[in-house]
Short mmCIF file of C-alpha atoms in Angstrom, two decimals:
data_model
loop_
_atom_site.label_atom_id
_atom_site.label_comp_id
_atom_site.label_asym_id
_atom_site.label_seq_id
_atom_site.Cartn_x
_atom_site.Cartn_y
_atom_site.Cartn_z
CA UNK J 633 32.79 3.76 -16.24
CA UNK J 634 32.45 2.11 -12.80
CA UNK J 635 29.57 -0.49 -12.53
CA UNK J 636 28.23 -1.42 -8.85
CA UNK J 637 29.15 -5.48 -9.89
CA UNK J 638 32.99 -4.39 -10.01
CA UNK J 639 32.60 -2.22 -6.16
CA UNK J 640 32.68 -3.89 -3.24
CA UNK J 641 29.38 -5.81 -2.28
CA UNK J 642 27.09 -3.83 0.18
CA UNK J 643 26.48 -5.24 3.55
CA UNK J 644 23.05 -4.23 3.72
CA UNK J 645 22.13 -3.39 0.35
CA UNK J 646 18.44 -1.75 1.63
CA UNK J 647 20.32 1.62 2.66
CA UNK J 648 22.27 1.84 -0.70
CA UNK J 649 25.89 2.47 -1.15
CA UNK J 650 26.00 6.30 0.02
CA UNK J 651 25.12 5.17 3.41
CA UNK J 652 27.67 2.55 3.30
CA UNK J 653 30.07 5.15 2.21
CA UNK J 654 29.16 7.24 5.50
CA UNK J 655 29.54 4.28 7.77
CA UNK J 656 32.99 3.53 6.15
CA UNK J 657 33.97 7.29 6.60
CA UNK J 658 33.12 7.02 10.43
CA UNK J 659 35.90 4.52 11.14
CA UNK J 660 38.35 7.38 9.49
CA UNK J 661 37.48 9.49 12.19
CA UNK J 662 40.06 9.96 14.72
CA UNK J 663 38.32 12.00 17.76
CA UNK J 664 36.02 9.52 19.56
CA UNK J 665 33.51 12.21 20.42
CA UNK J 666 32.89 13.63 16.84
CA UNK J 667 32.86 9.91 15.75
CA UNK J 668 30.14 9.39 18.22
CA UNK J 669 28.18 12.26 17.04
CA UNK J 670 28.30 11.49 13.36
CA UNK J 671 27.37 7.87 14.06
CA UNK J 672 24.45 9.23 15.62
CA UNK J 673 23.68 11.49 12.71
CA UNK J 674 24.02 8.39 10.61
CA UNK J 675 21.66 6.72 12.42
CA UNK J 676 19.07 9.51 12.00
CA UNK J 677 19.34 9.32 8.45
CA UNK J 678 18.89 5.47 8.10
CA UNK J 679 15.66 6.33 10.09
CA UNK J 680 14.43 9.01 7.82
CA UNK J 681 15.39 6.58 4.83
CA UNK J 682 12.40 4.25 6.30
CA UNK J 683 10.12 6.15 8.49
CA UNK J 684 7.90 3.27 9.24
CA UNK J 685 10.54 1.66 11.02
CA UNK J 686 9.33 3.74 13.84
CA UNK J 687 6.33 1.86 14.37
CA UNK J 688 8.47 -1.22 15.31
CA UNK J 689 9.56 -2.27 18.98
CA UNK J 690 12.69 -0.91 19.73
CA UNK J 691 13.83 0.61 16.48
CA UNK J 692 16.54 2.68 17.36
CA UNK J 693 18.64 -0.29 18.93
CA UNK J 694 17.96 -2.09 15.56
CA UNK J 695 19.26 0.87 13.68
CA UNK J 696 22.31 1.19 15.92
CA UNK J 697 22.85 -2.67 15.51
CA UNK J 698 22.41 -2.24 11.45
CA UNK J 699 25.02 0.65 11.93
CA UNK J 700 27.33 -1.62 13.43
CA UNK J 701 26.86 -4.39 11.08
CA UNK J 702 27.74 -2.34 7.96
CA UNK J 703 31.27 -1.25 9.92
CA UNK J 704 31.94 -4.70 10.53
CA UNK J 705 31.46 -4.38 14.24
CA UNK J 706 34.77 -2.16 13.95
CA UNK J 707 32.93 1.15 14.87
CA UNK J 708 34.45 2.45 18.48
CA UNK J 709 31.68 4.84 19.92
CA UNK J 710 29.52 5.18 22.66
CA UNK J 711 26.64 2.96 21.76
CA UNK J 712 23.24 3.68 23.37
CA UNK J 713 22.22 0.38 23.30
CA UNK J 714 23.93 -3.10 23.87
CA UNK J 715 24.83 -4.16 20.08
CA UNK J 716 24.14 -7.89 19.27
CA UNK J 717 26.27 -9.38 16.26
CA UNK J 718 24.03 -11.12 13.73
CA UNK J 719 26.17 -14.54 14.30
CA UNK J 720 24.94 -14.39 18.19
CA UNK J 721 21.20 -14.44 17.02
CA UNK J 722 19.29 -17.51 17.15
CA UNK J 723 18.69 -19.40 14.17
CA UNK J 724 15.31 -19.25 12.97
CA UNK J 725 13.31 -22.54 13.31
CA UNK J 726 13.10 -23.97 9.48
CA UNK J 727 9.79 -23.95 7.91
CA UNK J 728 8.34 -27.38 6.97
CA UNK J 729 6.89 -27.77 3.44
CA UNK J 730 3.44 -28.72 3.33
CA UNK J 731 3.64 -32.36 3.20
CA UNK J 732 -0.13 -33.25 2.76
CA UNK J 733 -1.33 -35.19 -0.05
CA UNK J 734 -4.48 -33.73 -1.14
CA UNK J 735 -6.45 -35.83 -3.55
CA UNK J 736 -8.72 -32.98 -5.00
CA UNK J 737 -7.16 -29.60 -4.54
CA UNK J 738 -10.03 -27.79 -5.47
CA UNK J 739 -11.66 -28.90 -2.04
CA UNK J 740 -9.06 -28.24 -0.11
CA UNK J 741 -7.44 -30.20 2.62
CA UNK J 742 -9.61 -28.97 5.25
CA UNK J 743 -12.86 -30.81 3.29
CA UNK J 744 -10.81 -34.04 3.63
CA UNK J 745 -10.20 -33.91 6.95
CA UNK J 746 -13.83 -33.19 7.88
CA UNK J 747 -14.63 -36.44 5.74
CA UNK J 748 -12.37 -38.52 7.91
CA UNK J 749 -13.89 -37.17 11.10
CA UNK J 750 -17.29 -37.76 9.43
CA UNK J 751 -16.68 -41.31 8.56
CA UNK J 752 -15.70 -41.81 12.88
CA UNK J 753 -19.04 -40.81 13.51
CA UNK J 754 -22.00 -43.37 14.35
CA UNK J 755 -24.84 -43.37 12.11
CA UNK J 756 -27.46 -40.59 13.19
CA UNK J 757 -29.14 -37.61 12.31
CA UNK J 758 -26.41 -35.38 13.51
CA UNK J 759 -23.87 -37.25 11.28
CA UNK J 760 -26.43 -36.89 8.25
CA UNK J 761 -26.63 -33.10 8.73
CA UNK J 762 -22.49 -32.95 9.05
CA UNK J 763 -22.19 -34.64 5.56
CA UNK J 764 -24.83 -32.78 3.82
CA UNK J 765 -22.74 -29.24 5.24
CA UNK J 766 -19.65 -31.17 3.72
CA UNK J 767 -21.26 -31.67 0.78
CA UNK J 768 -22.41 -28.08 0.27
CA UNK J 769 -18.99 -26.90 1.08
CA UNK J 770 -17.41 -29.25 -1.58
CA UNK J 771 -19.88 -27.66 -4.18
CA UNK J 772 -18.91 -24.08 -3.37
CA UNK J 773 -15.21 -24.75 -3.13
CA UNK J 774 -15.87 -26.46 -6.85
CA UNK J 775 -17.67 -23.93 -8.08
CA UNK J 776 -15.04 -21.26 -7.33
CA UNK J 777 -12.65 -23.09 -9.69
CA UNK J 778 -14.90 -23.98 -12.14
CA UNK J 779 -16.38 -22.10 -14.94
CA UNK J 780 -19.66 -24.26 -15.49
CA UNK J 781 -21.91 -25.31 -13.28
CA UNK J 782 -20.95 -28.34 -10.73
CA UNK J 783 -24.02 -31.04 -10.71
CA UNK J 784 -24.57 -32.58 -7.33
CA UNK J 785 -23.73 -35.99 -8.98
CA UNK J 786 -20.61 -34.90 -9.53
CA UNK J 787 -20.15 -33.70 -5.75
CA UNK J 788 -21.72 -37.12 -4.44
CA UNK J 789 -19.32 -38.98 -6.45
CA UNK J 790 -16.30 -37.28 -5.19
CA UNK J 791 -17.55 -37.56 -1.70
CA UNK J 792 -18.00 -41.21 -1.95
CA UNK J 793 -14.43 -41.56 -3.41
CA UNK J 794 -12.66 -39.61 -0.75
CA UNK J 795 -14.72 -41.20 2.04
CA UNK J 796 -13.39 -44.78 0.35
CA UNK J 797 -17.28 -45.55 -0.01
CA UNK J 798 -18.42 -45.14 3.56
CA UNK J 799 -20.27 -41.30 3.00
CA UNK J 800 -23.03 -40.96 0.43
CA UNK J 801 -25.84 -38.46 -0.10
CA UNK J 802 -29.35 -39.73 -0.39
CA UNK J 803 -30.69 -39.67 -4.21
CA UNK J 804 -33.37 -36.82 -2.93
CA UNK J 805 -30.90 -34.54 -1.55
CA UNK J 806 -30.77 -31.22 -3.29
CA UNK J 807 -27.93 -29.10 -2.51
CA UNK J 808 -27.51 -25.78 -2.54
CA UNK J 809 -27.44 -23.56 -5.48
CA UNK J 810 -24.14 -22.10 -5.92
CA UNK J 811 -23.04 -19.68 -8.84
CA UNK J 812 -19.86 -17.22 -9.21
CA UNK J 813 -20.67 -14.60 -11.74
CA UNK J 814 -18.37 -14.49 -14.38
CA UNK J 815 -17.25 -18.20 -14.17
CA UNK J 816 -15.09 -18.67 -10.82
CA UNK J 817 -11.54 -17.66 -10.86
CA UNK J 818 -10.86 -18.42 -14.74
CA UNK J 819 -13.78 -16.02 -15.55
CA UNK J 820 -12.51 -13.25 -13.31
CA UNK J 821 -9.34 -13.38 -14.89
CA UNK J 822 -10.88 -13.26 -18.42
CA UNK J 823 -13.04 -10.21 -17.07
CA UNK J 824 -9.72 -8.41 -15.96
CA UNK J 825 -8.41 -9.09 -19.38
CA UNK J 826 -11.40 -7.67 -21.28
CA UNK J 827 -11.47 -4.57 -18.99
CA UNK J 828 -7.84 -4.14 -20.02
CA UNK J 829 -8.52 -4.76 -23.58
CA UNK J 830 -11.38 -2.30 -23.62
CA UNK J 831 -9.30 0.47 -21.58
CA UNK J 832 -6.80 0.17 -24.32
CA UNK J 833 -9.15 0.07 -27.19
CA UNK J 834 -11.22 3.59 -25.28
CA UNK J 835 -7.55 5.12 -24.85
CA UNK J 836 -6.93 4.44 -28.63
CA UNK J 837 -10.21 6.13 -29.76
CA UNK J 838 -9.64 9.16 -27.55
CA UNK J 839 -6.20 9.84 -29.16
CA UNK J 840 -7.56 9.21 -32.77
CA UNK J 841 -10.48 11.81 -31.44
CA UNK J 842 -7.68 14.36 -30.22
CA UNK J 843 -5.29 13.85 -33.51
CA UNK J 844 -8.31 14.29 -35.71
CA UNK J 845 -9.75 17.49 -33.79
CA UNK J 846 -6.28 18.69 -34.54
CA UNK J 847 -6.33 17.90 -38.01
CA UNK J 848 -9.53 19.95 -38.32
CA UNK J 849 -8.35 23.21 -36.85
CA UNK J 850 -8.00 26.02 -39.36
CA UNK J 851 -5.08 27.98 -38.92
CA UNK J 852 -5.02 31.47 -37.49
#
């Protein structure tokens, strides 16, 4: 038995070995006109294999580029578009990792930036309103990841730590009541597991009832 691991590696695996074999066959056709017509048919096959590609811009030019790549740029046909080699394309910019040091990940980096901005504001009524908005946002974010209710004292303490003691909530301030049905993200996962378990149990009961009904049937 011949395994794929022993065969020649595919240049574009997403199109499969049959398409690669047809691309290789194009190189064996001596007549240029026949070779060009066969290449057009193969491009149509590649498009039909992935109809969604039609929604992209210049998709036919991309298909011809793919065909040329599968033929290792040895295909001599009348290309309807100029062929661009992969090696001639500009290298994509390297994505930088997120190097932000987040002290409390359940609040998020945006909350910490808001706290830093609020620290620099002058002490006035506008700053007090902003601090309360930040605290309410912190409570909402915390509840999303916490199974139990979050007290205002916890939020006030975390706000004081994140601002290095420069932002504080008045003792008489009451933050918004925030609750997530089912206990936040962990509760959501438990609900999903509970549903799956119930579905399996119900399916088992149906199968048992079906078997009992079959056993209770009298022979004709």
